[in-house]
Each structure stands twice: as C-alpha cells, then as structure tokens.
Backbone as a ProteinNet text record, in pm:
[ID]
protein_1_A
[PRIMARY]
FDDIEIFGPPGDDRSGLVAFNLEDVHAHDVASIVNDYGVAIRAGDHCTQPLHDVLGVGASVRASFYLYNTREEVDRLVEAIDAARQLFA
[TERTIARY]
-2570.8	-2602.2	-2545.5	-2644.7	-2595.9	-2479.7	-2469.6	-2386	-2255.7	-2213	-2094.3	-2020	-1886	-1790.1	-1692.1	-1686.5	-1594.7	-1477.2	-1376.2	-1244.5	-1173.8	-1136.5	-1080	-1151.3	-1097.1	-1151.4	-1308.1	-1372.6	-1500.1	-1511.4	-1656.4	-1673.9	-1583.4	-1564.4	-1488.6	-1328.7	-1296.2	-1154.9	-1138	-1243.3	-1228.2	-1195.7	-1124.1	-1065	-1158	-1114.2	-1187.2	-1165.8	-1087.7	-1048.3	-1117	-1200.9	-1279.5	-1250.2	-1201.1	-1179.1	-1302.3	-1358.3	-1474.4	-1483.6	-1575.7	-1606.1	-1738.9	-1804.1	-1941.5	-1968.1	-2030.7	-2039.4	-2064.6	-1978.4	-2001.4	-1974	-1905.8	-1865	-1728.4	-1637.9	-1502.7	-1497	-1373	-1352.6	-1323.8	-1254	-1234.1	-1348.8	-1455.9	-1575.3	-1639.4	-1644.2	-1732.2	-1649.6	-1515.2	-1449.5	-1488.8	-1482.8	-1536.7	-1680.1	-1764.3	-1915.2	-1901.1	-1845.6	-1834.8	-1762.1	-1655.7	-1586.5	-1695.1	-1788.2	-1862.4	-1968.5	-1983.1	-2068.4	-1965.5	-1856.4	-1777.7	-1715.4	-1725.1	-1645	-1534.3	-1425.5	-1293.9	-1261.4	-1238.3	-1209.7	-1086.6	-1036.4	-942.3	-972.7	-907.4	-931.6	-803.9	-789.2	-679.8	-625.7	-500.4	-448.2	-386	-384.1	-344.3	-208.3	-112.6	19.3	15.3	-83.5	-119.2	-152.5	-81.8	-108.6	-93.9	-7.2	-6	-136.9	-191.4	-307.2	-438.3	-426	-554.2	-537	-421.5	-392.3	-465.2	-423.5	-483.6	-619.6	-677.6	-839.5	-906.7	-817.2	-874.6	-947.5	-901.2	-965.1	-861.1	-878.4	-787.8	-767.6	-893.7	-866.3	-974.5	-976.9	-1067.7	-1103.4	-1211.6	-1230.5	-1203.4	-1155.3	-1116.8	-1182.6	-1246.8	-1300.7	-1248.8	-1193	-1146.9	-1239.7	-1252.6	-1339.3	-1271.9	-1305.4	-1232.8	-1306.8	-1274.6	-1356.5	-1405	-1317.5	-1360.9	-1480.4	-1514.4	-1621.7	-1768.1	-1829.7	-1978.9	-2086.4	-2191.6	-2291.5	-2354.2	-2342.9	-2390.8	-2283	-2152	-2055.6	-2067.6	-2113.3	-2124.2	-2246.8	-2361.1	-2485.5	-2465.5	-2360.3	-2333.6	-2267.1	-2160.2	-2110.2	-2193.8	-2296.8	-2396.6	-2468.3	-2521.3	-2591.7	-2505.6	-2370.4	-2288.9	-2276.8	-2264.5	-2250.7	-2374.5	-2490	-2615.3	-2622.2	-2567.6	-2571.6	-2488	-2382.2	-2281.9	-2343.2	-2429.6	-2478.1	-2605	-2677.8	-2768.9	-2720.1	-2607.5	-2551	-2481.9	-2402.6	-2321	-2362.8	-2442	-2484.4	-2608.6
-989.2	-994.6	-1139.5	-1196.6	-1340.1	-1294.5	-1201.5	-1163.1	-1094.5	-1103.5	-1051.7	-1159.7	-1181.3	-1258.9	-1195	-1222.3	-1158.2	-1256.3	-1194.4	-1279.3	-1235.8	-1351	-1329	-1403.1	-1414.2	-1502.3	-1443.6	-1551.1	-1525.9	-1450.8	-1396.9	-1382.6	-1286.7	-1329.5	-1236.3	-1226.1	-1309.8	-1314.1	-1204.9	-1128.2	-1032.5	-895.5	-827.1	-705.1	-585.2	-477.1	-353.3	-365.9	-423.4	-422	-553.6	-510.6	-620.4	-613.4	-736.6	-725.2	-828	-774	-856.8	-821.3	-903.2	-905.8	-880.3	-801.3	-809.5	-900.3	-994.2	-1079.9	-1014.9	-1068.9	-1012.9	-880.6	-808.1	-663.4	-674.1	-602	-571.7	-499	-533.1	-449.3	-300.3	-287.5	-122.1	-44.2	-127.3	-63.8	-37.9	-132.1	-97.2	21.6	36.2	125.6	269.4	256.6	374.6	440.7	348.9	398.2	430.7	353.5	392.2	526.7	567.5	686.6	819.7	782.6	884.9	916.2	830	851	923.7	958.5	1022.7	939.9	802.6	691.1	645.2	642.7	594.8	454.8	364.9	226.6	213.6	84.7	52.6	-63.6	-64.4	-186.5	-224.5	-348.8	-420.3	-541.5	-572.3	-708.3	-662.7	-525	-486.5	-560.5	-576.2	-626.4	-779.2	-844.3	-976.4	-1071.1	-1038.8	-1091.2	-1256.2	-1320.4	-1458.7	-1506.8	-1438.1	-1497.4	-1463.2	-1367.6	-1339.1	-1451.9	-1498.4	-1596	-1751	-1772.4	-1887.1	-1873.4	-1775.5	-1757	-1762.4	-1721.5	-1725.1	-1596.7	-1475.7	-1341	-1259	-1183.7	-1083.8	-952.5	-909.4	-806.1	-814.4	-715.5	-735.6	-578.1	-561.6	-431	-445.5	-337	-344.8	-212.4	-232.1	-120.8	-119	-12.7	4	60.1	-10.2	79.5	107.1	205.1	233.6	334.4	367.2	465.3	602.1	660.3	783	767	629.1	629	625.9	695.7	731.4	639.6	611.7	513.2	558.3	703	744.9	709.1	706.9	683.2	522.2	440.7	310.8	268.4	355.4	359.3	392.7	503.1	539.2	428.1	364.6	254.3	156.6	116.5	2.9	60.3	177.9	254.4	250.9	269.6	285.6	139.9	45.2	-83.2	-139.4	-101.4	-141.3	-60.7	73.2	132.2	47.6	24.3	-64.9	-186	-260.1	-375.5	-356.1	-243.1	-215.7	-158	-103.3	-67.7	-158.7	-242.7	-350.7	-486.2	-514.5	-670.1	-706.6
798.7	662.2	594.9	539.7	481.4	355.4	305.8	198.5	221.7	354.4	399.4	495.8	430.5	469.4	563	686.8	779.1	805.2	790.2	818.9	951.9	1010.7	1141	1254.7	1394	1492.6	1521.1	1562.4	1616.2	1736.7	1756.6	1886.8	1967	2099.3	2213.1	2170.7	2066	2029.8	1905.8	1899	1765.8	1841.3	1758.1	1810.2	1747	1743.8	1682.9	1536.6	1478.3	1345.2	1265.5	1154	1105.1	951.6	909.5	755.8	693.5	588.8	547.7	372.5	305.3	176.2	172.8	76.9	25.3	-86.6	-85.3	-196.7	-334.9	-417.1	-551.2	-583	-475.8	-485.6	-464	-527.2	-525	-401.3	-327.8	-208.4	-233.1	-361.3	-383.8	-417.8	-481.9	-509.7	-366.2	-282.4	-144.1	-84	-81	-21.4	-76.2	-212	-286.8	-242.3	-230.6	-188	-57	38.5	176.8	188.6	121.9	113	71.1	-6.4	-48.5	64.6	155.1	279.5	399.7	343.7	457.9	557.6	535.8	638.6	569.3	642	608.8	640.2	519.4	553	439.3	460.8	377.5	285	176.3	80.7	3.9	-7.6	-51.2	-1.1	11.2	81.5	215.8	248.4	390.6	437.7	348	373.9	404.1	357.5	402.4	259.2	170.9	51.3	69.3	110.5	136.1	195.6	299.1	363.4	277.8	203.8	112.5	2.7	-52.2	-139.5	-85.1	44.7	111.4	114.1	142.4	159.9	34.8	-58.2	-205.7	-248.9	-182.6	-221.4	-270.9	-358.2	-396.9	-345.3	-250.9	-159.6	-61.3	50.6	133.4	186.6	249.8	316.7	444.9	511.7	660.5	730	823.1	905.4	1054.1	1097.3	1231.5	1337.7	1469.2	1555.6	1678.3	1733.9	1861.5	1946.3	2050.9	2144.6	2072.9	1990.2	1917.9	1810.6	1784.2	1674.8	1761.4	1697.6	1737.6	1666.8	1732	1701.8	1561.5	1518.7	1408.7	1288.5	1314.5	1230.1	1183.4	1283.6	1258.3	1155.8	1203.8	1123.2	981.6	960.9	833.8	743.5	808.3	748.3	688.8	779.4	747	622.4	642.4	523.7	394.1	417.3	297	236.9	316.5	259.1	190.5	250.3	190.1	66.4	47.4	-82	-184.6	-143.8	-236.4	-276.9	-192.2	-219.1	-335.9	-315.1	-399.2	-543.5	-554.5	-672	-748.9	-679.4	-750.9	-755	-656.5	-646.5	-737.7
[MASK]
+++++++++++++++++++++++++++++++++++++++++++++++++++++++++++++++++++++++++++++++++++++++++

C-alpha cells in the first residue's frame, strides 16, 4: 500500500516485528480499529521516543508475527487496516 510507511530495515534484514504508520491516521486510531477486528497490535513510541523524534513521528503501530500466527489472522489485520483507512483517511 502506498499510504503505509514501514520503519526498519528492508527485505531479508527484517524480523517478524513490523512498525508502521498509515498516512494521515494516528497510530492510536489504527490500533483501536484493529482491536475491533480482534487483532492485537501496539501503538505508541514503544520505548523508542528518541528514535521517533529523529523520524519525525509522534507514534507508530507495531505488529508482531510468529509461528503461531495464522494466515487468517494476517488477513484480518489487513482488513482492519483497510477499515481504518476508509474511516479516517
């Protein structure tokens, strides 16, 4: 999606943790909508406020993926992000 900014290393250097922002939507609003879809993510500065200051963002959304996540859960996350996009953007 062109309206999502992902923070962190590219490609193969990325771990299962993804910090991102949805353009023109506050991270806490994204997290609230995603929560309504039954998906747990975090929003805030994630104990990295100096980094957020350098990046020029007040907060970000963070999703974590691991072996226990199902494809359906990932699909629900994408659906929830799209719902936040439609509601707030």
